[in-house]
XYZ file of C-alpha atoms in Angstrom:
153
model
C 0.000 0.000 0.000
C 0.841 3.295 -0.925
C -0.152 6.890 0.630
C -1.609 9.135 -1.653
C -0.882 12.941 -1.909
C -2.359 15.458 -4.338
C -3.143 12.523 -6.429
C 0.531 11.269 -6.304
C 2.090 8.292 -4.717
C 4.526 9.160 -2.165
C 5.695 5.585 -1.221
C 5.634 3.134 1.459
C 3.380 3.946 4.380
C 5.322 2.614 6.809
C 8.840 2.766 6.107
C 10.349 2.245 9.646
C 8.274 0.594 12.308
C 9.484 0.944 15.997
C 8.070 -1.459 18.704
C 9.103 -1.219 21.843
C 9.038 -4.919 24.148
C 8.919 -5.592 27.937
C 8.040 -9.224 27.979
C 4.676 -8.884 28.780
C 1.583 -10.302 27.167
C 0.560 -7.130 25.606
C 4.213 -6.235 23.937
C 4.378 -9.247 23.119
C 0.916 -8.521 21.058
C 2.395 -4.861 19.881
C 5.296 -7.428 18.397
C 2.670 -9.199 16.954
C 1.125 -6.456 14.912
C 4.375 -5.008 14.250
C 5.324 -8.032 12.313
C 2.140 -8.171 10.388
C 2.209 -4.371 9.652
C 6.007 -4.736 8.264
C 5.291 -7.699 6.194
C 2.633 -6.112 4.621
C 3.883 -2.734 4.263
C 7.798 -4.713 3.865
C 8.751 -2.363 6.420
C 12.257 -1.954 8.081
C 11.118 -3.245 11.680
C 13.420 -2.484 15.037
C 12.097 -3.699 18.044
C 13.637 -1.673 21.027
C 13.817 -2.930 25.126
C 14.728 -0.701 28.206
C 15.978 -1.651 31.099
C 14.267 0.349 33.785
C 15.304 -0.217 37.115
C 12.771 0.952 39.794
C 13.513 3.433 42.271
C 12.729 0.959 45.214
C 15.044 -1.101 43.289
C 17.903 0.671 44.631
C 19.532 0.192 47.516
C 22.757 1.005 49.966
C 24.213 -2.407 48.940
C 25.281 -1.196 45.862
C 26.449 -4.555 45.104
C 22.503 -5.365 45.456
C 21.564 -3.043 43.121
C 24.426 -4.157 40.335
C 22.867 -7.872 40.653
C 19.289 -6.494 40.281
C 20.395 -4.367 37.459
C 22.567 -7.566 35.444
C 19.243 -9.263 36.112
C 16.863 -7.152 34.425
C 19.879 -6.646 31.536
C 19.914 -10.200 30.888
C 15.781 -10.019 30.747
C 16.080 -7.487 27.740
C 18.507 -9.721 26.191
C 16.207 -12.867 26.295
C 13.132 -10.834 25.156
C 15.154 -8.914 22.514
C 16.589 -12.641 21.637
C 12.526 -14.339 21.574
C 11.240 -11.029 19.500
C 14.078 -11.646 16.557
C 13.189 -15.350 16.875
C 9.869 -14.433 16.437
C 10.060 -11.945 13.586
C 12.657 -14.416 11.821
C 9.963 -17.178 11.862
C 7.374 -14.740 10.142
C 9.274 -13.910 7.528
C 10.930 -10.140 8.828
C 13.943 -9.585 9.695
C 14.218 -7.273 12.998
C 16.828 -4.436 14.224
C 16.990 -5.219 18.308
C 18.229 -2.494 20.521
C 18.780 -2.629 24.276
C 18.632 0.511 26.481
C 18.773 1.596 29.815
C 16.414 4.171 31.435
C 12.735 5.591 31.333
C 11.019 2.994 29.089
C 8.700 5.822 27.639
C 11.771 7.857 26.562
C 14.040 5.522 25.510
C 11.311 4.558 22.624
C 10.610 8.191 21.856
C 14.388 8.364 21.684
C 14.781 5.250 19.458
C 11.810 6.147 17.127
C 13.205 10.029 16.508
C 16.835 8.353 16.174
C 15.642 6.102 13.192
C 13.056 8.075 11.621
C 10.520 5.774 12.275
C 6.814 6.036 10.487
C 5.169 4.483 13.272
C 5.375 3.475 16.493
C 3.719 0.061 18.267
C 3.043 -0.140 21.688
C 1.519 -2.675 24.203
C -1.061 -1.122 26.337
C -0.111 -1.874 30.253
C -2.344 -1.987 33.355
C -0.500 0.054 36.126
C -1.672 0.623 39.179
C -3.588 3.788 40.392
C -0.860 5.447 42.305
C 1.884 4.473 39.704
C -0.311 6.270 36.817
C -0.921 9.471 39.229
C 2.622 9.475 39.822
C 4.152 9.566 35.975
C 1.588 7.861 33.509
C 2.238 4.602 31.771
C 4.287 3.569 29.499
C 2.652 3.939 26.471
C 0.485 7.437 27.627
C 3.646 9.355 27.671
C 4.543 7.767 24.560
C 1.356 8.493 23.101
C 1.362 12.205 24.256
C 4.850 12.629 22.927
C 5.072 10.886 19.833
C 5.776 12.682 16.538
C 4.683 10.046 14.514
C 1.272 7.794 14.944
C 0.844 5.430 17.534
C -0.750 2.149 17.827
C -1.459 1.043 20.900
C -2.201 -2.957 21.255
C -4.400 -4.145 24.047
């Protein structure tokens, strides 16, 4: 499919398609979509994860806090690893990028960095106070985007 401008084709809809992935069942359906939206659009597809270590993560052991930290690193890496499986199996190859930070960001980051057409996101219950506090996930990513969002339920 093509957009249309003015009457003239202006090529592939979705050139670059971002995703970002967390392990959970609802990334896991973003990937889904992703992969369906890039084969049909045969759209470059990177598929981004963000290691986000919790505030009451932290702690004076710092030694604690480097084993929780290699522990949600090595997380990324297996769901980075299962996403490329994944997208291999249907047919698309995928870019895989790990990151460390503010999940929200590090997508917005990743999807200016590679010009992306569209970005996929998995919709996340958080809890009351948690959403008061700074929003999920895919809100702020939502609110911040410059390009469309799709957010998967």
């Amino acid at each position: 499919m093509f957009m249309r401008r003015g009457g003239r084709t202006t090529g592939r809809m979705f050139k670059k398609i971002v995703t970002g992935v967390d392990g959970s069942p609802n990334s896991m359906r973003a990937l889904e979509d992703a992969l369906q939206l890039a084969k049909q659009f045969s759209s470059e597809l990177i598929v981004v994860y963000v290691v986000h270590i919790p505030i009451t993560s932290y702690s004076y052991d710092v030694l604690g806090s480097l084993e929780v930290f290699n522990k949600l690193e090595e997380d990324g890496k297996q769901s980075l690893a299962k996403s490329a499986s994944i997208a291999s199996d249907a047919g698309v190859t995928a870019k895989t990028i790990l990151l460390t930070g503010d999940p929200a960001q590090g997508i917005l980051d990743t999807a200016t960095k590679e010009e992306a057409d569209l970005l996929i996101v998995g919709s996340r219950g958080t809890g009351t106070l948690e959403r008061l506090l700074m929003g999920s996930v895919s809100e702020r990513v939502v609110r911040f985007s410059k390009c469309p969002v799709l957010v998967v339920k």
